[in-house]
Short mmCIF file of C-alpha atoms in Angstrom, two decimals:
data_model
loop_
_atom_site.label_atom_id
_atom_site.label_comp_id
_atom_site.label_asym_id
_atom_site.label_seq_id
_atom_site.Cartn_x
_atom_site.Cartn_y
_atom_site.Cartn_z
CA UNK A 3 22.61 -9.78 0.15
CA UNK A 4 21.42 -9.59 -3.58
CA UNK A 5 23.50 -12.55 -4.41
CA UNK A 6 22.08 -14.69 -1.58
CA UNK A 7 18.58 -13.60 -2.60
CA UNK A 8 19.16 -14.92 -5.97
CA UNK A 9 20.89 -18.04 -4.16
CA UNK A 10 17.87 -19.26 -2.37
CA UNK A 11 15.32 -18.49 -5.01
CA UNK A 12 17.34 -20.87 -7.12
CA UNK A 13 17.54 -23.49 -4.72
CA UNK A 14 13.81 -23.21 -3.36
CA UNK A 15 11.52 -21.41 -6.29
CA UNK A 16 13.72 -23.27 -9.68
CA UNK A 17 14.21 -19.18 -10.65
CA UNK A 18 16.24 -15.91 -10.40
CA UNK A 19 13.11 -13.60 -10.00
CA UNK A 20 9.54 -13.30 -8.00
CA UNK A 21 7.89 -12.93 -11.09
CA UNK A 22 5.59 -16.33 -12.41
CA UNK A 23 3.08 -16.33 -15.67
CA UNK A 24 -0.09 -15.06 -13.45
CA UNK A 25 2.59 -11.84 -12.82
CA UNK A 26 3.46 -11.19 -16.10
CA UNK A 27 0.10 -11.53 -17.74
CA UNK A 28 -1.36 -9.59 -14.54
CA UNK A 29 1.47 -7.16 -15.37
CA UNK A 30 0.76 -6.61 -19.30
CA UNK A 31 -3.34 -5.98 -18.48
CA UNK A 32 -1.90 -3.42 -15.97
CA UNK A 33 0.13 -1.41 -18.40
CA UNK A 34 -2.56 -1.99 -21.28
CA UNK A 35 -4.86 -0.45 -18.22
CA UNK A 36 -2.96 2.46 -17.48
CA UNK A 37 -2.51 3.20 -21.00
CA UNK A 38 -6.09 3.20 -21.74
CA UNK A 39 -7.11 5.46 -18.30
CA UNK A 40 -4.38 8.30 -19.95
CA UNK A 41 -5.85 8.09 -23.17
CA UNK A 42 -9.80 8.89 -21.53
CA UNK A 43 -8.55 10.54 -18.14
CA UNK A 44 -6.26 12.87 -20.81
CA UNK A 45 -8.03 13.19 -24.13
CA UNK A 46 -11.37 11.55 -24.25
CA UNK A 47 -13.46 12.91 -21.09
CA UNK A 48 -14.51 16.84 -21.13
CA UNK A 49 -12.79 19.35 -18.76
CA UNK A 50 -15.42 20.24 -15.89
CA UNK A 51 -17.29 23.32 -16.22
CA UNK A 52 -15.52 24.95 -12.85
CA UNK A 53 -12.62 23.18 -12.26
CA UNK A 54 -11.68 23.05 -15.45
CA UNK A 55 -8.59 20.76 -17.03
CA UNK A 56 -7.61 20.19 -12.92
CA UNK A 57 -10.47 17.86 -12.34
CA UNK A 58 -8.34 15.26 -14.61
CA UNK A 59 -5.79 14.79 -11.75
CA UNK A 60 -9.53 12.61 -10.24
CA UNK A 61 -8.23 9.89 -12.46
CA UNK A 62 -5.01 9.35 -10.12
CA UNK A 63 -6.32 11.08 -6.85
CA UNK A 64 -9.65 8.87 -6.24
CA UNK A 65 -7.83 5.54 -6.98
CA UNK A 66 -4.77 5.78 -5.38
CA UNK A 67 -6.58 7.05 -2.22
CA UNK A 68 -9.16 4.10 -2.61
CA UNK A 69 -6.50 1.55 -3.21
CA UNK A 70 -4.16 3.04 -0.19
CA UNK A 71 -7.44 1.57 2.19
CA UNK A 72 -7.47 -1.17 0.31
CA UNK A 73 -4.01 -1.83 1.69
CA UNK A 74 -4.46 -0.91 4.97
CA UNK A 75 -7.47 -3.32 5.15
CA UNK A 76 -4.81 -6.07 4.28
CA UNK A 77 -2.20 -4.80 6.71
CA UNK A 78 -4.94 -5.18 9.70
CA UNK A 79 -6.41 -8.34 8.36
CA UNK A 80 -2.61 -9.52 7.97
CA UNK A 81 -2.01 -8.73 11.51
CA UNK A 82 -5.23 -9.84 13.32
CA UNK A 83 -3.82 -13.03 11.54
CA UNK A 84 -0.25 -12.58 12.92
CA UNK A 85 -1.76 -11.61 16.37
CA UNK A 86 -4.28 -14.35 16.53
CA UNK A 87 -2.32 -17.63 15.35
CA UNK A 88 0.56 -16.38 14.58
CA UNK A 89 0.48 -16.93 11.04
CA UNK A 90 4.14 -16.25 9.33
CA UNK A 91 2.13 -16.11 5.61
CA UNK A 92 0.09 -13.22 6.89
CA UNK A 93 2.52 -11.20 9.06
CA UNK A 94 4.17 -11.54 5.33
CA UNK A 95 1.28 -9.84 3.61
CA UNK A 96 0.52 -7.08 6.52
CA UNK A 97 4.32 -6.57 6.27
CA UNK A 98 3.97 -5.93 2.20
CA UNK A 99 0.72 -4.48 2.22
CA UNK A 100 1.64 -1.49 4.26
CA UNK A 101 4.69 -0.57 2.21
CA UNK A 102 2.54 -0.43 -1.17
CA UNK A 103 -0.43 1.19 1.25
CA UNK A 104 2.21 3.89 2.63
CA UNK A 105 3.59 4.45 -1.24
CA UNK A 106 -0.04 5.10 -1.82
CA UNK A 107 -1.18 7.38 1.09
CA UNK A 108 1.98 9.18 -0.02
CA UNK A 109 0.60 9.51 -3.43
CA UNK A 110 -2.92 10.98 -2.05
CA UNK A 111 -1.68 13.56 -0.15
CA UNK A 112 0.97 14.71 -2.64
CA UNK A 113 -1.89 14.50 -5.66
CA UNK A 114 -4.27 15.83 -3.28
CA UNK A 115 -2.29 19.09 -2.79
CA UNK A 116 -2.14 19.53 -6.29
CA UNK A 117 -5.67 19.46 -6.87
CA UNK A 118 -6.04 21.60 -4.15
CA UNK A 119 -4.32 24.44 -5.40
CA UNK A 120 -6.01 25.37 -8.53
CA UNK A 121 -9.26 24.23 -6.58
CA UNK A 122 -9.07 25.96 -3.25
CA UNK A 123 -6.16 28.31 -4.34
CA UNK A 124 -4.20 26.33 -1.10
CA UNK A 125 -2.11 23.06 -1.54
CA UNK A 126 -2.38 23.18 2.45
CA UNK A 127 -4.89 24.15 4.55
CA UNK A 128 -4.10 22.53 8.78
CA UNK A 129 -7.83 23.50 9.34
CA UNK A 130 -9.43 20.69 6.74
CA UNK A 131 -10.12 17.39 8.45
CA UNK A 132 -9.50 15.18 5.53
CA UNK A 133 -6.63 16.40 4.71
CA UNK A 134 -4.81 16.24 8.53
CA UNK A 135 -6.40 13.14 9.23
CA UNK A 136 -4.93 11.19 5.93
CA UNK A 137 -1.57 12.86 7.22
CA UNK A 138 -1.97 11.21 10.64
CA UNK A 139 -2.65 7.85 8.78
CA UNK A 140 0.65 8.08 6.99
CA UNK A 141 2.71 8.68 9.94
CA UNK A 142 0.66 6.21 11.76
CA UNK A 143 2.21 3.47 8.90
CA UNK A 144 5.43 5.18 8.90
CA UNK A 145 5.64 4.03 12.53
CA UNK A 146 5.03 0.69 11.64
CA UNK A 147 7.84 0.12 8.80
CA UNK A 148 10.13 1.48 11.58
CA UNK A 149 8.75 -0.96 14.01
CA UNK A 150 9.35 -3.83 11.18
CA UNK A 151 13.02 -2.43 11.13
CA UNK A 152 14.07 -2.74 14.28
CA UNK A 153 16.67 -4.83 15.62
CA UNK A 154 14.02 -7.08 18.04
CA UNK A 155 12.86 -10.31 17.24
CA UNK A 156 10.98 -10.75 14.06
CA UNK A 157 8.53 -12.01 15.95
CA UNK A 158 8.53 -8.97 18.88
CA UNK A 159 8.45 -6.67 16.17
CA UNK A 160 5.47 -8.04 14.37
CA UNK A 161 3.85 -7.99 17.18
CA UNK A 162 3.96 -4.32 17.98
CA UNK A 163 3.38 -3.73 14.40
CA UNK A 164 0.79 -5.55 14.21
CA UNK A 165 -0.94 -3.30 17.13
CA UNK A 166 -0.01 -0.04 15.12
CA UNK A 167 -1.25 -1.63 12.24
CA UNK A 168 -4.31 -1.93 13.66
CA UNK A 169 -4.19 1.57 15.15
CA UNK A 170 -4.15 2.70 11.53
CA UNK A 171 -7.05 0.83 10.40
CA UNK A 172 -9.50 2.08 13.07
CA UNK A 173 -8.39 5.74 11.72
CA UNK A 174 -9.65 4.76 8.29
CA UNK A 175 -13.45 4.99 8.91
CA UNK A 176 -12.15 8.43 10.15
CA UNK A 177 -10.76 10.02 7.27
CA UNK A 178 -13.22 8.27 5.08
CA UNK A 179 -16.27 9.53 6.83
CA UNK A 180 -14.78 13.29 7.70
CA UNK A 181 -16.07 15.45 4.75
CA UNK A 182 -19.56 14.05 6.25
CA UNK A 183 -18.63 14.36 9.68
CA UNK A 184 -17.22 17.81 9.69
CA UNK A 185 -18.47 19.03 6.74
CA UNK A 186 -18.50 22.71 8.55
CA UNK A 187 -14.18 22.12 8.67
CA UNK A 188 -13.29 20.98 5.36
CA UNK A 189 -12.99 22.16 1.76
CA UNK A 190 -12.86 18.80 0.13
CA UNK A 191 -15.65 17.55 -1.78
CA UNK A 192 -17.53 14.81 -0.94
CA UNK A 193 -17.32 11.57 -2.28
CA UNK A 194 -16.88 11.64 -6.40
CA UNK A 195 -18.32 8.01 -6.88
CA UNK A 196 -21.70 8.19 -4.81
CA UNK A 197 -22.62 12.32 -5.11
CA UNK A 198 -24.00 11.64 -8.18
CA UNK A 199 -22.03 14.07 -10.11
CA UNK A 200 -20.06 12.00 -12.54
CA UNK A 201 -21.86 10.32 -15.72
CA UNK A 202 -21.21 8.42 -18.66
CA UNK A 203 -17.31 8.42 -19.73
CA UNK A 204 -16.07 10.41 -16.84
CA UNK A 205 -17.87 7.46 -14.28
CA UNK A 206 -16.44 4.46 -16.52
CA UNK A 207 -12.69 6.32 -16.66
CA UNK A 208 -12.73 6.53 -13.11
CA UNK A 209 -14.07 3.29 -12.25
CA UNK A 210 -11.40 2.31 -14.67
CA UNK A 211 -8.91 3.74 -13.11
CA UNK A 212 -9.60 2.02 -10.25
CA UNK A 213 -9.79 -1.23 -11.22
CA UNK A 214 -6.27 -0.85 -13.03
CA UNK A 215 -5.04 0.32 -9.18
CA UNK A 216 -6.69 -2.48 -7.93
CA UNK A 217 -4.39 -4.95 -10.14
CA UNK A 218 -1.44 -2.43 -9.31
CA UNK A 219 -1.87 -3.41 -5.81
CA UNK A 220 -2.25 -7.18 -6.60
CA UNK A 221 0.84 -7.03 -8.75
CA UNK A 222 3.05 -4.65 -6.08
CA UNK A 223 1.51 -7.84 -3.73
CA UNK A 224 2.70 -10.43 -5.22
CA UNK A 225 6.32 -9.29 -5.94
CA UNK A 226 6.88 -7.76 -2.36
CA UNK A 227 5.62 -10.97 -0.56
CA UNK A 228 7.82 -13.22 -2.71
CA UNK A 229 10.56 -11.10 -1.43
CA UNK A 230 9.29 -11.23 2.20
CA UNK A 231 9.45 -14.97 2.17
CA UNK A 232 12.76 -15.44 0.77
CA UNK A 233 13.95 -12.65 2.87
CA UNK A 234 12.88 -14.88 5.70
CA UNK A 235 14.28 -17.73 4.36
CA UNK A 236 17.64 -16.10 4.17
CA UNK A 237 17.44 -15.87 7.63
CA UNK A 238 16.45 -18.81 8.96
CA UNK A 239 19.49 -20.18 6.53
CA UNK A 240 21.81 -17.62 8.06
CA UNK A 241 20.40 -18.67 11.63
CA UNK A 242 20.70 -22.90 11.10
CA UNK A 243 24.49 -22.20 9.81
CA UNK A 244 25.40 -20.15 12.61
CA UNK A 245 24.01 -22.67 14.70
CA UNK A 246 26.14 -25.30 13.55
CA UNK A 247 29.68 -23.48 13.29
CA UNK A 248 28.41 -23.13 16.94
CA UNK A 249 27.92 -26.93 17.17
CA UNK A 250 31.11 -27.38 15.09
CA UNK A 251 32.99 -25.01 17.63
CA UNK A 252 31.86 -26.90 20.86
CA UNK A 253 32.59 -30.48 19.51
CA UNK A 254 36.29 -29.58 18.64
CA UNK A 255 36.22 -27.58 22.14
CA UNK A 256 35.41 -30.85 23.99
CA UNK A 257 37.65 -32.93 21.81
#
């Protein structure tokens, strides 16, 4: 599979990779980015006055959580696309989108529990709302890579994706909004960009630190898209061959 990967890059993209210049510079800011929001998330901003050291782990938490919407956005935008006109470039980026988006999520809940434990003294707790309803989202795009691996048409399958996809992005407002809406049922905090709580270099490392996840998610984009499309070029080779051995096969039959 690898080798036929490489096979039809060669012939269609002139290279052996999915990386271009726009990656690689995109790439280099990244790391330059990430480097920078250790050395102020780690060393330069002041440890809060209750939480202590813990409220670092806000440098990684907020963004990744921020960015894992971000994602989701594309996946439903990707597969109103898909749904709508049946556009093959955007059932690619839904497809893509929710992988990085579910990597994410994954990373909020696991980065989540860790703040919760020095914070609440619980990693878990079944009763907050946030916290159950950012789980639901993450099966919710769990269920849609398994729908993308199914057997079925690529085109059946991106079709029901595309309707869980969905599914998950009208459970965003949800788990965005449910510190406000059942602020009675949960102990996280409201939001740590608009409470007002955060000044000077705490704000600008955080805002930072998402911008650098922003580019993360452009990057992880890029790359997994590329592969999408010559994934589905690989099969639309593998499906025109077959085709003709079949021709092939018939024509000698008949002779």
């Amino acid at each position: 599979m690898f080798r036929q990967l490489i096979a039809v890059t060669n012939s269609r993209m002139g290279v052996a990779h999915t990386g271009s210049g726009f990656t690689r510079v995109l790439g280099w800011i990244t790391l330059g980015g990430f480097v920078v929001v250790a050395a102020l998330g780690l060393v330069s901003t002041e440890p809060d006055q209750i939480q202590g050291d813990a409220v670092r782990i806000i440098y990684v938490h907020v963004p990744v959580a921020i960015n894992a919407y971000l994602a989701f956005i594309l996946t439903a935008a990707g597969s109103v696309a898909w749904l709508w006109k049946r556009s093959v470039w955007w059932d690619l980026v839904a497809h893509s989108a929710a992988e990085i988006g579910l990597l994410f999520c994954g990373l909020t809940l696991v980065t989540g529990m860790l703040w919760g434990r020095p914070t609440w003294g619980v990693y878990w707790d079944w009763g907050d709302v946030r916290l159950v309803t950012t789980l639901i989202l993450f099966l919710i795009m769990v269920g849609y890579l398994a729908i993308r691996s199914t057997a079925s048409s690529p085109a059946s399958s991106a079709t029901r994706a595309a309707v869980v996809g969905l599914i998950g992005a009208a459970n965003l407002p949800i788990v965005n909004q449910s510190v406000n809406w059942w602020a009675n049922r949960t102990l996280h905090q409201q939001s740590s960009l608009t409470d007002g709580k955060l000044e000077d270099l705490t704000l600008l490392s955080l805002v930072l630190a998402i911008v650098v996840g922003v580019m993360t998610v452009l990057w992880l984009l890029v790359h997994r898209f590329r592969i999408g499309w010559l994934q589905r070029q690989l099969a639309e080779q593998g499906l025109e061959e077959a085709l003709a051995e079949r021709r092939a096969e018939a024509g000698q039959a008949e002779q």
